Each structure stands twice: as C-alpha cells, then as structure tokens.
Amino acid sequence: MVIGEPQRTFYGNQFGNTFPLFVHFGVPLWVPEVGGAIDPDNEAHDLVMSVFGGMSKGERNRIKIRVRTAMASQAQIEGRYLGGRPPYGYRIAEAGPHPNPAKAADGKRLHRLEPDPVTAPVVVRIFTEYLRGKGLYAIAEGLTRDGILCPSAHDRARNPHRDGHAWSKSAVRAILRNPRYTGHEVWNKQRKDEVLLDIDDVTLGHRTKLTWNTPEKWIWSAQPVHEPLISAETFTRAQATMPSRRSAGGERSPRTTTRAYPLRGRLRCGICRRKMQGNYNNGEPYHRCRYPSEYAKSEALNHPLTVYARQNAILPLLDGWIARVFAPGHLSRTLRAMRDSQRQESAPTPALEAARRVIADSKQRITQYRAALDAGADPTLVAGWITEAQTEQTAARQQLATASRTKQEVPPMTKSATWSRRSATWPTDSKPLTPTARLRSTPTSGLSWSTTQISGL
C-alpha cells in the first residue's frame, strides 16, 4: 500500500494503533518520506511516522480554532446568519450576495431570518401566557386544543422522524429558552466534545458529543439583526421565572444501570411510535411508554397514561423467530428481504405540500376574520367565512393524517404474534419477518398487554 501524504493519513497515534495489523497480515506500507516500505524494526521509521501524526493533529486543531474564531466574529460583529434550521416563528430569507467574491461567483448568497406570519404569533402567545403564570404543560395543552400545529408538524420536511400529533413540554421550553427571538443572532450555545469510546481501551478512539455551553459563553450579535418577536426585557423575565437548566452549570452525569435490557432502544410504542423506556416493576423488566407525561392530550391520539410491555413475554418469541428466519433453509430469503427493506424515504408529494399550505392559509384567514369581527363586521357574514375556512382546514388535516397512517402501515408481508398473560401463539408460516417489533397496546389490567405485533418486510 502506497501512502502519498502520511501527514494527512494518520492522526495522532493512529499509525501506532493500526500498523501492527498491516505487519500481521503481511501488507507493506510504502511512504516516500522514508524512502520505501516502512520497516517495523526500524526505530527511525517509527519516529518519522509519529511526527507525521503529531503534525496532522496540530493542523486539525489549528483549522478548528481558525474556523471557530471566524464564525464567532461573524456572529458578534456582523450578526451573520450562520446556517441551520430557523427557529420556530421565523423563516429564512435572502440577504443579498455573499461578501466573498469567490463564493458569490458560485451563486452563494447570504441569508437572514424573517418572521413567519403563521407561527410568529404563536411564539408571542407562548411568552405572554408563560409570564401570566401558565405552566409548560398548560400552554402545550392550550395550543393543541386550539388546533395549532406543533413545530414538527408545521415543518414536516425537516421533521419526518417525529409524529407531530401534539405540542410537548420540551417544545414550549425550547421556545422560551431561545434568545434569538429578541432579534439578536446568538451562536455557540452548544459545543462538540470528544470523549473516549471506552476508557479501558483508548485505542478505540473518540466519539463526538454535543454539550450545552453556559449562557456566559454564548456569542451575541452586538445589535439586533432581524425583526424581534419579543423584547429583551420579556426574554429576561421569562428566564428569571424558569428553573435553571440542570446541565447549564456543569456536565450532566450519564445514566447508568446494572440491569440488562436486551431490547433497549429497539421497541416502539404502536400508538405514538416513540421508543419505549426500560423499567423494572415488581422485580421484573418491562418497557414502558409515558407519552402523556410529556405531550399534551390530542384527539388524534388516544394514548393511555402508561403503556407497559413485559420483556420476559417478548424474548422467547423473539428468540424462536430469530432461530427460524436465520436457519440455513431460510437464510438466503431473509437476506434478500433485508436488502429489499432498505428503502429511501419518499420525497413529499405535491398533494401533501398543497394540504399543508391550505392549513396554514386557512389558519391565517380565520385570524383575520376574527379581527374583522372585533372591528365591527357583520357577525353572520364573518361566521360563514370562518366556517368555510375551518371546513377546508379539516379536510386538509384529514388528508395529512391519512397519508401519515399510510406511511406507517405495515407492508404486505405481515404476520402477527398474539400474546396475553395466559397464552402465546406464533405464526407457523415460514416467511421471514423483520426484527422490528411494533407493540400495539390494549391494556387489560395491571401492567399487561394484550397484543404484540411483529411486522413483516
């Protein structure tokens, strides 16, 4: 193997960790700087490659410092929008050609934030209600009850992985904590830390973890650079009212447990589609979903307060299924099914985009009609307008809900396994099934479930 630029190939101590593997399998490494193949018994060769690793690490650190310094200056002095998704309540607008001539020649342009006429009033409402004494859950319930789309439902293109049924406490909290609603550009709210994958084996390397910075380290623009939705005083009062972030004063302790959950992160609630959490109850491992504790109640989602699935009732069925589908006689068919299941997400259809536009337009019209009613317009006439807009909005919502259910439907090859406390049955057909367990909750009594559906490819 020929390595043209060793200073860009190995970072830090990577050469020392990987070169023994090349030696073991008899693969020579040819490097121009050492005049040929690296001799594993030559100390000078080891020293040269170690120097190259140090040079690579130093160059990476210098680039990182230069980029971060430039971005901090652009945010603080110029108030430049540095990318990322816009906060709820804003949308991205063009702000002219890029100041760098080379980038401007490539067609790149600057962008800025401007208020979204549909969602900006919602942000103002959240701050107003919170300062009047309403709690996060009460605000979320009010927004959901009034038919206002939550951030993930309003912008489905950027949030296809979220259900968007209702407002959550965390969404309200994130809006209340966002300083960009004051009109200032704020950067460096989070940082990337590199932590060891395994403290007992440092050769495995690092992983990147996002960590919240304390407010003192945030970079604010010197002047407001986009239209504010709230005043700086309103934001300050809201922060003084909210309890302090647990992780703001230091690192958050990792959650550790001595109990084993083989299905951790692999089970989803069949009602809300969220991942279920491991929990011990009466000395036995369960997986539970507590959707209503975080999200407001929604007519579109009738979710019990807590849904449980007993792990010991699932594992025997799952073990038998794995042994069957990966048996020698079924292996080729299973591999083909796994390959065919790797499908790309389909792009949003024009019909769904049109339905979302109808919902946004009807909401805006209803707001205008109510304002006209307050201004003294004919109540009968305005009531007819509002009824018409609400009818259009309901039809569009039904179209979106139908499309969402269709997207989550189980594909044709589906078999079911029914479980209850008294009996368990398993499909006898030999068609391979997917490992994804979709748990349909029908609580009977206590902490039991009546049905577990294993969906096919």
CSV table of C-alpha atoms in Angstrom, one decimal:
chain,number,residue,atom,x,y,z
A,1,MET,CA,0.0,0.0,0.0
A,2,VAL,CA,1.4,3.4,-1.1
A,3,ILE,CA,0.8,6.4,1.2
A,4,GLY,CA,1.4,9.7,-0.7
A,5,GLU,CA,0.8,12.1,2.2
A,6,PRO,CA,1.4,10.5,5.6
A,7,GLN,CA,0.8,13.8,7.4
A,8,ARG,CA,-2.8,13.7,6.2
A,9,THR,CA,-3.3,9.9,6.5
A,10,PHE,CA,-2.6,9.2,10.2
A,11,TYR,CA,-3.9,11.4,13.0
A,12,GLY,CA,-2.2,11.4,16.4
A,13,ASN,CA,-1.4,7.9,17.4
A,14,GLN,CA,-3.4,6.2,14.7
A,15,PHE,CA,-0.3,4.8,13.0
A,16,GLY,CA,0.9,3.1,16.1
A,17,ASN,CA,-2.5,1.5,16.6
A,18,THR,CA,-3.0,0.3,13.0
A,19,PHE,CA,0.5,-0.6,11.7
A,20,PRO,CA,0.7,-3.8,13.7
A,21,LEU,CA,-2.3,-5.1,11.8
A,22,PHE,CA,-0.6,-4.5,8.5
A,23,VAL,CA,2.5,-6.3,9.8
A,24,HIS,CA,0.4,-9.2,11.0
A,25,PHE,CA,-1.2,-9.7,7.6
A,26,GLY,CA,2.0,-9.0,5.6
A,27,VAL,CA,0.8,-5.8,3.9
A,28,PRO,CA,3.8,-3.4,3.4
A,29,LEU,CA,3.3,0.4,3.7
A,30,TRP,CA,5.3,2.4,1.2
A,31,VAL,CA,6.0,6.0,2.2
A,32,PRO,CA,8.1,8.4,0.1
A,33,GLU,CA,9.4,10.2,3.2
A,34,VAL,CA,11.2,7.1,4.5
A,35,GLY,CA,12.5,6.1,1.0
A,36,GLY,CA,10.3,3.0,0.6
A,37,ALA,CA,8.5,0.5,2.7
A,38,ILE,CA,8.3,1.1,6.4
A,39,ASP,CA,10.4,-1.3,8.4
A,40,PRO,CA,8.6,-2.4,11.6
A,41,ASP,CA,12.0,-3.0,13.3
A,42,ASN,CA,13.4,0.5,12.3
A,43,GLU,CA,13.0,3.0,15.2
A,44,ALA,CA,13.7,5.9,12.9
A,45,HIS,CA,10.7,4.9,10.7
A,46,ASP,CA,8.5,4.8,13.8
A,47,LEU,CA,9.8,8.2,14.9
A,48,VAL,CA,9.1,9.8,11.5
A,49,MET,CA,5.6,8.4,11.3
A,50,SER,CA,4.9,9.6,14.9
A,51,VAL,CA,6.0,13.1,13.9
A,52,PHE,CA,3.6,13.0,10.9
A,53,GLY,CA,0.8,12.0,13.3
A,54,GLY,CA,1.6,14.9,15.5
A,55,MET,CA,1.7,17.3,12.5
A,56,SER,CA,-1.7,16.1,11.4
A,57,LYS,CA,-3.2,16.6,14.8
A,58,GLY,CA,-1.7,20.1,15.1
A,59,GLU,CA,-3.0,21.1,11.7
A,60,ARG,CA,-6.5,19.9,12.6
A,61,ASN,CA,-6.5,21.8,15.8
A,62,ARG,CA,-5.3,25.0,14.0
A,63,ILE,CA,-8.0,24.7,11.4
A,64,LYS,CA,-10.7,24.2,14.1
A,65,ILE,CA,-9.5,27.3,16.0
A,66,ARG,CA,-9.5,29.4,12.9
A,67,VAL,CA,-13.0,28.4,11.8
A,68,ARG,CA,-14.5,28.9,15.2
A,69,THR,CA,-12.8,32.3,15.6
A,70,ALA,CA,-14.1,33.4,12.2
A,71,MET,CA,-17.6,32.2,13.0
A,72,ALA,CA,-17.6,33.9,16.4
A,73,SER,CA,-16.5,37.2,14.8
A,74,GLN,CA,-19.2,36.9,12.0
A,75,ALA,CA,-21.9,36.3,14.6
A,76,GLN,CA,-20.8,39.0,17.0
A,77,ILE,CA,-19.7,41.8,14.7
A,78,GLU,CA,-21.7,41.3,11.5
A,79,GLY,CA,-24.6,39.4,13.1
A,80,ARG,CA,-24.5,37.0,10.2
A,81,TYR,CA,-26.9,34.1,10.0
A,82,LEU,CA,-24.5,31.0,10.2
A,83,GLY,CA,-26.9,28.4,8.9
A,84,GLY,CA,-29.0,25.7,10.5
A,85,ARG,CA,-32.8,25.4,10.6
A,86,PRO,CA,-34.6,28.6,11.5
A,87,PRO,CA,-36.3,28.8,15.0
A,88,TYR,CA,-40.0,28.2,15.1
A,89,GLY,CA,-41.6,31.5,14.4
A,90,TYR,CA,-39.0,32.5,11.7
A,91,ARG,CA,-38.3,31.5,8.1
A,92,ILE,CA,-35.2,32.0,6.0
A,93,ALA,CA,-35.0,34.9,3.6
A,94,GLU,CA,-32.3,36.1,1.2
A,95,ALA,CA,-30.0,38.9,2.4
A,96,GLY,CA,-28.0,39.6,-0.8
A,97,PRO,CA,-24.9,38.2,-2.5
A,98,HIS,CA,-22.1,36.6,-0.5
A,99,PRO,CA,-19.4,39.1,0.5
A,100,ASN,CA,-16.7,36.6,-0.6
A,101,PRO,CA,-16.2,37.2,-4.3
A,102,ALA,CA,-15.3,33.5,-5.0
A,103,LYS,CA,-18.4,32.3,-3.2
A,104,ALA,CA,-20.6,34.9,-4.9
A,105,ALA,CA,-19.3,33.8,-8.3
A,106,ASP,CA,-20.5,30.3,-7.4
A,107,GLY,CA,-24.0,31.7,-6.7
A,108,LYS,CA,-23.9,31.5,-2.9
A,109,ARG,CA,-25.9,34.2,-1.1
A,110,LEU,CA,-26.3,35.4,2.4
A,111,HIS,CA,-29.5,34.6,4.4
A,112,ARG,CA,-31.3,36.1,7.3
A,113,LEU,CA,-34.3,35.4,9.5
A,114,GLU,CA,-37.7,37.0,9.0
A,115,PRO,CA,-40.9,36.4,11.0
A,116,ASP,CA,-43.2,33.6,9.7
A,117,PRO,CA,-46.7,35.1,9.5
A,118,VAL,CA,-48.2,31.8,10.6
A,119,THR,CA,-46.0,30.8,13.5
A,120,ALA,CA,-44.7,34.2,14.8
A,121,PRO,CA,-47.9,35.0,16.7
A,122,VAL,CA,-47.7,31.6,18.4
A,123,VAL,CA,-44.3,32.4,19.8
A,124,VAL,CA,-45.7,35.7,21.2
A,125,ARG,CA,-48.6,33.8,22.7
A,126,ILE,CA,-46.3,31.3,24.4
A,127,PHE,CA,-44.2,34.0,26.1
A,128,THR,CA,-47.3,36.0,27.1
A,129,GLU,CA,-49.1,33.0,28.7
A,130,TYR,CA,-46.0,31.9,30.5
A,131,LEU,CA,-45.4,35.3,32.0
A,132,ARG,CA,-49.0,35.4,33.1
A,133,GLY,CA,-48.4,32.2,35.2
A,134,LYS,CA,-49.3,29.3,32.9
A,135,GLY,CA,-47.1,26.2,33.1
A,136,LEU,CA,-45.4,24.5,30.2
A,137,TYR,CA,-47.9,21.6,30.1
A,138,ALA,CA,-50.9,24.0,30.3
A,139,ILE,CA,-49.5,26.0,27.4
A,140,ALA,CA,-48.9,22.9,25.3
A,141,GLU,CA,-52.5,21.7,26.0
A,142,GLY,CA,-53.9,25.1,25.0
A,143,LEU,CA,-52.0,25.1,21.7
A,144,THR,CA,-53.0,21.6,20.9
A,145,ARG,CA,-56.7,22.2,21.8
A,146,ASP,CA,-56.8,25.2,19.5
A,147,GLY,CA,-55.5,23.2,16.6
A,148,ILE,CA,-52.2,25.0,16.3
A,149,LEU,CA,-49.6,22.7,14.7
A,150,CYS,CA,-46.5,21.9,16.8
A,151,PRO,CA,-43.1,22.7,15.3
A,152,SER,CA,-42.5,19.2,13.9
A,153,ALA,CA,-46.0,19.1,12.3
A,154,HIS,CA,-45.6,22.6,10.9
A,155,ASP,CA,-42.3,21.8,9.2
A,156,ARG,CA,-42.7,18.1,8.2
A,157,ALA,CA,-39.9,18.3,5.6
A,158,ARG,CA,-37.3,18.9,8.3
A,159,ASN,CA,-39.0,16.6,10.9
A,160,PRO,CA,-40.1,13.4,9.1
A,161,HIS,CA,-38.9,11.3,12.1
A,162,ARG,CA,-41.4,13.0,14.5
A,163,ASP,CA,-45.1,12.2,14.8
A,164,GLY,CA,-46.3,15.8,15.2
A,165,HIS,CA,-49.5,14.8,17.0
A,166,ALA,CA,-49.4,17.4,19.8
A,167,TRP,CA,-47.3,20.1,21.5
A,168,SER,CA,-44.8,18.9,24.1
A,169,LYS,CA,-43.4,20.5,27.2
A,170,SER,CA,-39.9,20.3,25.7
A,171,ALA,CA,-41.0,22.2,22.6
A,172,VAL,CA,-42.5,25.0,24.7
A,173,ARG,CA,-39.4,25.1,26.9
A,174,ALA,CA,-37.1,25.3,23.9
A,175,ILE,CA,-39.0,28.3,22.6
A,176,LEU,CA,-38.9,30.1,25.9
A,177,ARG,CA,-35.2,29.5,26.2
A,178,ASN,CA,-34.3,30.7,22.7
A,179,PRO,CA,-32.7,34.2,22.8
A,180,ARG,CA,-32.9,34.7,19.0
A,181,TYR,CA,-36.5,35.8,19.4
A,182,THR,CA,-35.1,39.1,20.7
A,183,GLY,CA,-33.7,39.9,17.3
A,184,HIS,CA,-30.1,39.1,18.1
A,185,GLU,CA,-28.1,36.4,16.4
A,186,VAL,CA,-26.8,34.0,19.1
A,187,TRP,CA,-24.1,31.4,18.4
A,188,ASN,CA,-22.1,28.9,20.4
A,189,LYS,CA,-25.0,27.7,22.6
A,190,GLN,CA,-23.5,24.2,22.1
A,191,ARG,CA,-20.1,22.7,21.6
A,192,LYS,CA,-18.7,19.5,20.4
A,193,ASP,CA,-16.6,17.5,22.9
A,194,GLU,CA,-14.5,14.4,22.0
A,195,VAL,CA,-14.9,11.7,24.6
A,196,LEU,CA,-13.3,8.2,24.7
A,197,LEU,CA,-15.4,5.4,23.4
A,198,ASP,CA,-14.0,3.1,26.1
A,199,ILE,CA,-11.9,4.3,29.0
A,200,ASP,CA,-10.4,0.8,29.3
A,201,ASP,CA,-9.3,0.7,25.7
A,202,VAL,CA,-8.2,4.1,24.5
A,203,THR,CA,-7.2,2.7,21.1
A,204,LEU,CA,-10.8,2.6,20.1
A,205,GLY,CA,-10.7,6.4,19.7
A,206,HIS,CA,-13.2,9.1,20.5
A,207,ARG,CA,-16.8,10.0,19.7
A,208,THR,CA,-18.2,13.5,19.3
A,209,LYS,CA,-20.8,14.6,21.8
A,210,LEU,CA,-22.8,17.8,21.8
A,211,THR,CA,-22.8,19.6,25.1
A,212,TRP,CA,-24.6,22.8,26.2
A,213,ASN,CA,-22.5,25.8,27.0
A,214,THR,CA,-23.3,28.1,29.9
A,215,PRO,CA,-25.1,31.3,28.9
A,216,GLU,CA,-21.9,33.2,29.6
A,217,LYS,CA,-20.2,31.5,26.7
A,218,TRP,CA,-22.9,32.4,24.1
A,219,ILE,CA,-21.9,34.7,21.4
A,220,TRP,CA,-24.4,37.5,20.9
A,221,SER,CA,-24.5,39.9,18.0
A,222,ALA,CA,-23.7,43.5,19.0
A,223,GLN,CA,-27.0,44.8,17.6
A,224,PRO,CA,-30.4,43.2,16.6
A,225,VAL,CA,-30.0,41.9,13.1
A,226,HIS,CA,-33.6,40.5,12.4
A,227,GLU,CA,-37.0,41.6,13.4
A,228,PRO,CA,-37.6,40.6,17.1
A,229,LEU,CA,-40.7,38.8,18.1
A,230,ILE,CA,-40.3,39.7,21.8
A,231,SER,CA,-38.4,42.4,23.7
A,232,ALA,CA,-35.2,41.7,25.5
A,233,GLU,CA,-37.0,42.5,28.8
A,234,THR,CA,-39.6,39.9,28.1
A,235,PHE,CA,-37.0,37.3,27.4
A,236,THR,CA,-35.1,38.2,30.6
A,237,ARG,CA,-38.3,37.9,32.7
A,238,ALA,CA,-39.0,34.5,31.2
A,239,GLN,CA,-35.5,33.2,32.0
A,240,ALA,CA,-35.8,34.5,35.6
A,241,THR,CA,-39.1,32.6,36.0
A,242,MET,CA,-37.9,29.3,34.5
A,243,PRO,CA,-36.0,26.8,36.6
A,244,SER,CA,-32.3,26.7,35.7
A,245,ARG,CA,-31.1,24.1,33.2
A,246,ARG,CA,-29.6,21.1,35.0
A,247,SER,CA,-26.7,20.9,32.6
A,248,ALA,CA,-26.0,24.6,32.4
A,249,GLY,CA,-23.8,24.6,35.5
A,250,GLY,CA,-21.7,21.6,34.5
A,251,GLU,CA,-21.7,18.2,32.9
A,252,ARG,CA,-24.7,16.0,33.1
A,253,SER,CA,-24.0,12.7,34.8
A,254,PRO,CA,-24.5,9.7,32.5
A,255,ARG,CA,-27.4,7.4,33.2
A,256,THR,CA,-26.1,4.1,34.4
A,257,THR,CA,-27.9,0.9,35.4
A,258,THR,CA,-26.8,-2.5,36.4
A,259,ARG,CA,-29.9,-4.1,34.9
A,260,ALA,CA,-29.9,-5.6,31.5
A,261,TYR,CA,-32.4,-4.6,28.8
A,262,PRO,CA,-31.6,-6.6,25.7
A,263,LEU,CA,-34.3,-4.7,23.7
A,264,ARG,CA,-33.2,-1.2,24.8
A,265,GLY,CA,-33.8,1.3,22.1
A,266,ARG,CA,-35.4,-1.3,19.8
A,267,LEU,CA,-39.1,-1.3,20.9
A,268,ARG,CA,-41.5,1.4,19.8
A,269,CYS,CA,-45.0,2.1,21.1
A,270,GLY,CA,-47.6,1.1,18.5
A,271,ILE,CA,-49.7,4.2,19.3
A,272,CYS,CA,-47.3,7.1,19.3
A,273,ARG,CA,-44.3,5.4,17.6
A,274,ARG,CA,-41.8,6.7,20.2
A,275,LYS,CA,-39.1,4.5,21.7
A,276,MET,CA,-40.0,2.7,24.9
A,277,GLN,CA,-38.0,3.0,28.1
A,278,GLY,CA,-36.7,0.2,30.2
A,279,ASN,CA,-38.2,0.0,33.7
A,280,TYR,CA,-38.2,-2.6,36.5
A,281,ASN,CA,-41.6,-3.2,38.0
A,282,ASN,CA,-42.3,-5.7,40.8
A,283,GLY,CA,-38.9,-7.2,40.2
A,284,GLU,CA,-39.3,-7.9,36.5
A,285,PRO,CA,-38.0,-5.9,33.5
A,286,TYR,CA,-40.6,-4.0,31.5
A,287,HIS,CA,-40.6,-1.5,28.7
A,288,ARG,CA,-42.9,1.4,29.1
A,289,CYS,CA,-44.2,4.5,27.2
A,290,ARG,CA,-45.3,7.6,29.1
A,291,TYR,CA,-46.3,9.8,26.2
A,292,PRO,CA,-49.0,11.8,28.1
A,293,SER,CA,-46.4,12.9,30.7
A,294,GLU,CA,-44.6,14.9,28.1
A,295,TYR,CA,-47.1,15.7,25.3
A,296,ALA,CA,-50.5,17.4,25.5
A,297,LYS,CA,-53.7,15.4,25.0
A,298,SER,CA,-54.7,15.2,21.4
A,299,GLU,CA,-57.9,13.9,19.8
A,300,ALA,CA,-55.9,12.4,17.0
A,301,LEU,CA,-54.0,10.1,19.6
A,302,ASN,CA,-55.8,8.3,22.3
A,303,HIS,CA,-52.9,7.2,24.4
A,304,PRO,CA,-53.2,5.6,27.9
A,305,LEU,CA,-51.3,7.2,30.7
A,306,THR,CA,-48.7,4.5,30.8
A,307,VAL,CA,-48.3,1.5,28.5
A,308,TYR,CA,-46.2,-1.5,29.6
A,309,ALA,CA,-44.7,-4.5,27.8
A,310,ARG,CA,-43.2,-7.3,29.8
A,311,GLN,CA,-39.7,-8.2,28.5
A,312,ASN,CA,-39.9,-11.8,29.6
A,313,ALA,CA,-43.0,-12.3,27.4
A,314,ILE,CA,-41.3,-11.0,24.3
A,315,LEU,CA,-37.8,-12.5,24.4
A,316,PRO,CA,-38.9,-16.2,24.0
A,317,LEU,CA,-41.0,-15.4,20.9
A,318,LEU,CA,-38.2,-13.2,19.5
A,319,ASP,CA,-35.6,-15.9,20.1
A,320,GLY,CA,-37.7,-18.5,18.3
A,321,TRP,CA,-38.3,-16.2,15.4
A,322,ILE,CA,-34.6,-15.4,15.0
A,323,ALA,CA,-33.7,-19.0,15.1
A,324,ARG,CA,-36.2,-19.7,12.4
A,325,VAL,CA,-35.6,-16.9,9.9
A,326,PHE,CA,-31.8,-17.4,10.1
A,327,ALA,CA,-31.9,-21.1,9.7
A,328,PRO,CA,-29.9,-22.4,6.8
A,329,GLY,CA,-33.0,-23.2,4.7
A,330,HIS,CA,-34.4,-19.6,5.1
A,331,LEU,CA,-31.1,-17.6,5.2
A,332,SER,CA,-31.0,-16.6,1.5
A,333,ARG,CA,-34.6,-15.5,1.5
A,334,THR,CA,-34.1,-13.5,4.8
A,335,LEU,CA,-31.0,-11.7,3.3
A,336,ARG,CA,-33.0,-10.8,0.2
A,337,ALA,CA,-35.8,-9.4,2.3
A,338,MET,CA,-33.4,-7.4,4.4
A,339,ARG,CA,-31.8,-6.0,1.3
A,340,ASP,CA,-35.2,-5.1,-0.2
A,341,SER,CA,-36.2,-3.3,3.1
A,342,GLN,CA,-33.5,-0.7,2.7
A,343,ARG,CA,-35.8,1.8,1.0
A,344,GLN,CA,-35.2,5.5,0.8
A,345,GLU,CA,-37.7,7.9,2.2
A,346,SER,CA,-40.0,9.2,-0.5
A,347,ALA,CA,-40.0,12.9,-1.2
A,348,PRO,CA,-43.0,14.9,-0.1
A,349,THR,CA,-45.8,14.7,-2.7
A,350,PRO,CA,-47.2,17.9,-4.2
A,351,ALA,CA,-50.7,17.0,-2.8
A,352,LEU,CA,-49.4,16.9,0.8
A,353,GLU,CA,-47.5,20.1,0.3
A,354,ALA,CA,-50.7,21.7,-1.0
A,355,ALA,CA,-52.6,20.4,2.0
A,356,ARG,CA,-50.1,22.0,4.4
A,357,ARG,CA,-50.4,25.3,2.5
A,358,VAL,CA,-54.2,25.1,2.8
A,359,ILE,CA,-53.9,24.5,6.6
A,360,ALA,CA,-51.6,27.5,7.0
A,361,ASP,CA,-53.7,29.7,4.8
A,362,SER,CA,-56.9,28.8,6.5
A,363,LYS,CA,-55.5,29.5,9.9
A,364,GLN,CA,-54.3,32.9,8.8
A,365,ARG,CA,-57.7,33.7,7.3
A,366,ILE,CA,-59.5,32.7,10.5
A,367,THR,CA,-57.3,35.0,12.4
A,368,GLN,CA,-58.1,37.8,10.0
A,369,TYR,CA,-61.8,37.1,10.1
A,370,ARG,CA,-61.8,37.2,13.9
A,371,ALA,CA,-60.0,40.5,13.8
A,372,ALA,CA,-62.6,41.8,11.3
A,373,LEU,CA,-65.4,40.6,13.7
A,374,ASP,CA,-63.8,42.5,16.6
A,375,ALA,CA,-63.6,45.6,14.3
A,376,GLY,CA,-67.4,45.6,13.9
A,377,ALA,CA,-68.0,43.4,10.8
A,378,ASP,CA,-71.3,41.6,10.2
A,379,PRO,CA,-71.2,38.6,12.6
A,380,THR,CA,-73.4,36.4,10.3
A,381,LEU,CA,-71.1,37.1,7.3
A,382,VAL,CA,-67.9,36.5,9.3
A,383,ALA,CA,-69.3,33.3,10.8
A,384,GLY,CA,-69.8,31.9,7.3
A,385,TRP,CA,-66.3,32.8,6.3
A,386,ILE,CA,-64.9,31.1,9.4
A,387,THR,CA,-67.0,28.0,8.8
A,388,GLU,CA,-65.7,27.8,5.3
A,389,ALA,CA,-62.1,28.2,6.3
A,390,GLN,CA,-62.5,25.6,9.1
A,391,THR,CA,-64.0,23.1,6.7
A,392,GLU,CA,-61.1,23.5,4.3
A,393,GLN,CA,-58.7,23.1,7.3
A,394,THR,CA,-60.4,19.9,8.5
A,395,ALA,CA,-60.3,18.3,5.0
A,396,ALA,CA,-56.6,19.1,4.7
A,397,ARG,CA,-55.8,17.7,8.1
A,398,GLN,CA,-57.6,14.5,7.3
A,399,GLN,CA,-55.6,14.2,4.1
A,400,LEU,CA,-52.3,14.6,6.1
A,401,ALA,CA,-53.5,12.2,8.7
A,402,THR,CA,-54.4,9.6,6.1
A,403,ALA,CA,-51.0,10.0,4.4
A,404,SER,CA,-49.2,9.6,7.7
A,405,ARG,CA,-51.1,6.4,8.6
A,406,THR,CA,-50.4,5.0,5.1
A,407,LYS,CA,-46.7,5.7,5.5
A,408,GLN,CA,-46.6,3.9,8.8
A,409,GLU,CA,-48.7,0.9,7.6
A,410,VAL,CA,-47.1,-2.5,7.7
A,411,PRO,CA,-46.0,-3.6,4.2
A,412,PRO,CA,-47.8,-6.6,2.6
A,413,MET,CA,-45.7,-9.5,4.1
A,414,THR,CA,-47.0,-9.3,7.7
A,415,LYS,CA,-47.5,-11.9,10.3
A,416,SER,CA,-48.8,-11.4,13.8
A,417,ALA,CA,-47.9,-12.9,17.1
A,418,THR,CA,-50.6,-12.6,19.8
A,419,TRP,CA,-49.6,-12.6,23.4
A,420,SER,CA,-51.6,-12.4,26.6
A,421,ARG,CA,-50.9,-13.4,30.2
A,422,ARG,CA,-52.4,-16.9,29.6
A,423,SER,CA,-51.3,-17.9,26.2
A,424,ALA,CA,-48.8,-17.1,23.4
A,425,THR,CA,-49.1,-18.1,19.8
A,426,TRP,CA,-46.6,-17.7,17.0
A,427,PRO,CA,-47.2,-17.8,13.2
A,428,THR,CA,-46.4,-21.2,11.7
A,429,ASP,CA,-45.8,-19.8,8.2
A,430,SER,CA,-42.1,-19.9,7.3
A,431,LYS,CA,-41.9,-16.5,5.7
A,432,PRO,CA,-39.2,-14.4,7.2
A,433,LEU,CA,-40.2,-11.4,9.4
A,434,THR,CA,-38.4,-8.2,10.3
A,435,PRO,CA,-36.9,-7.8,13.7
A,436,THR,CA,-38.9,-4.5,14.3
A,437,ALA,CA,-41.5,-5.1,17.0
A,438,ARG,CA,-44.4,-2.8,16.8
A,439,LEU,CA,-46.3,-3.1,20.0
A,440,ARG,CA,-50.0,-2.3,19.9
A,441,SER,CA,-51.2,-1.5,23.4
A,442,THR,CA,-54.5,-2.7,24.6
A,443,PRO,CA,-54.2,-2.7,28.4
A,444,THR,CA,-56.2,-5.3,30.1
A,445,SER,CA,-55.4,-5.0,33.8
A,446,GLY,CA,-52.4,-4.2,35.9
A,447,LEU,CA,-49.3,-4.0,33.7
A,448,SER,CA,-50.1,-6.4,30.9
A,449,TRP,CA,-50.6,-6.0,27.2
A,450,SER,CA,-52.9,-8.0,25.1
A,451,THR,CA,-51.3,-7.9,21.6
A,452,THR,CA,-47.8,-7.8,20.3
A,453,GLN,CA,-47.5,-7.4,16.5
A,454,ILE,CA,-44.3,-8.4,14.7
A,455,SER,CA,-44.4,-6.6,11.4
A,456,GLY,CA,-43.0,-8.0,8.2
A,457,LEU,CA,-40.9,-6.6,5.4
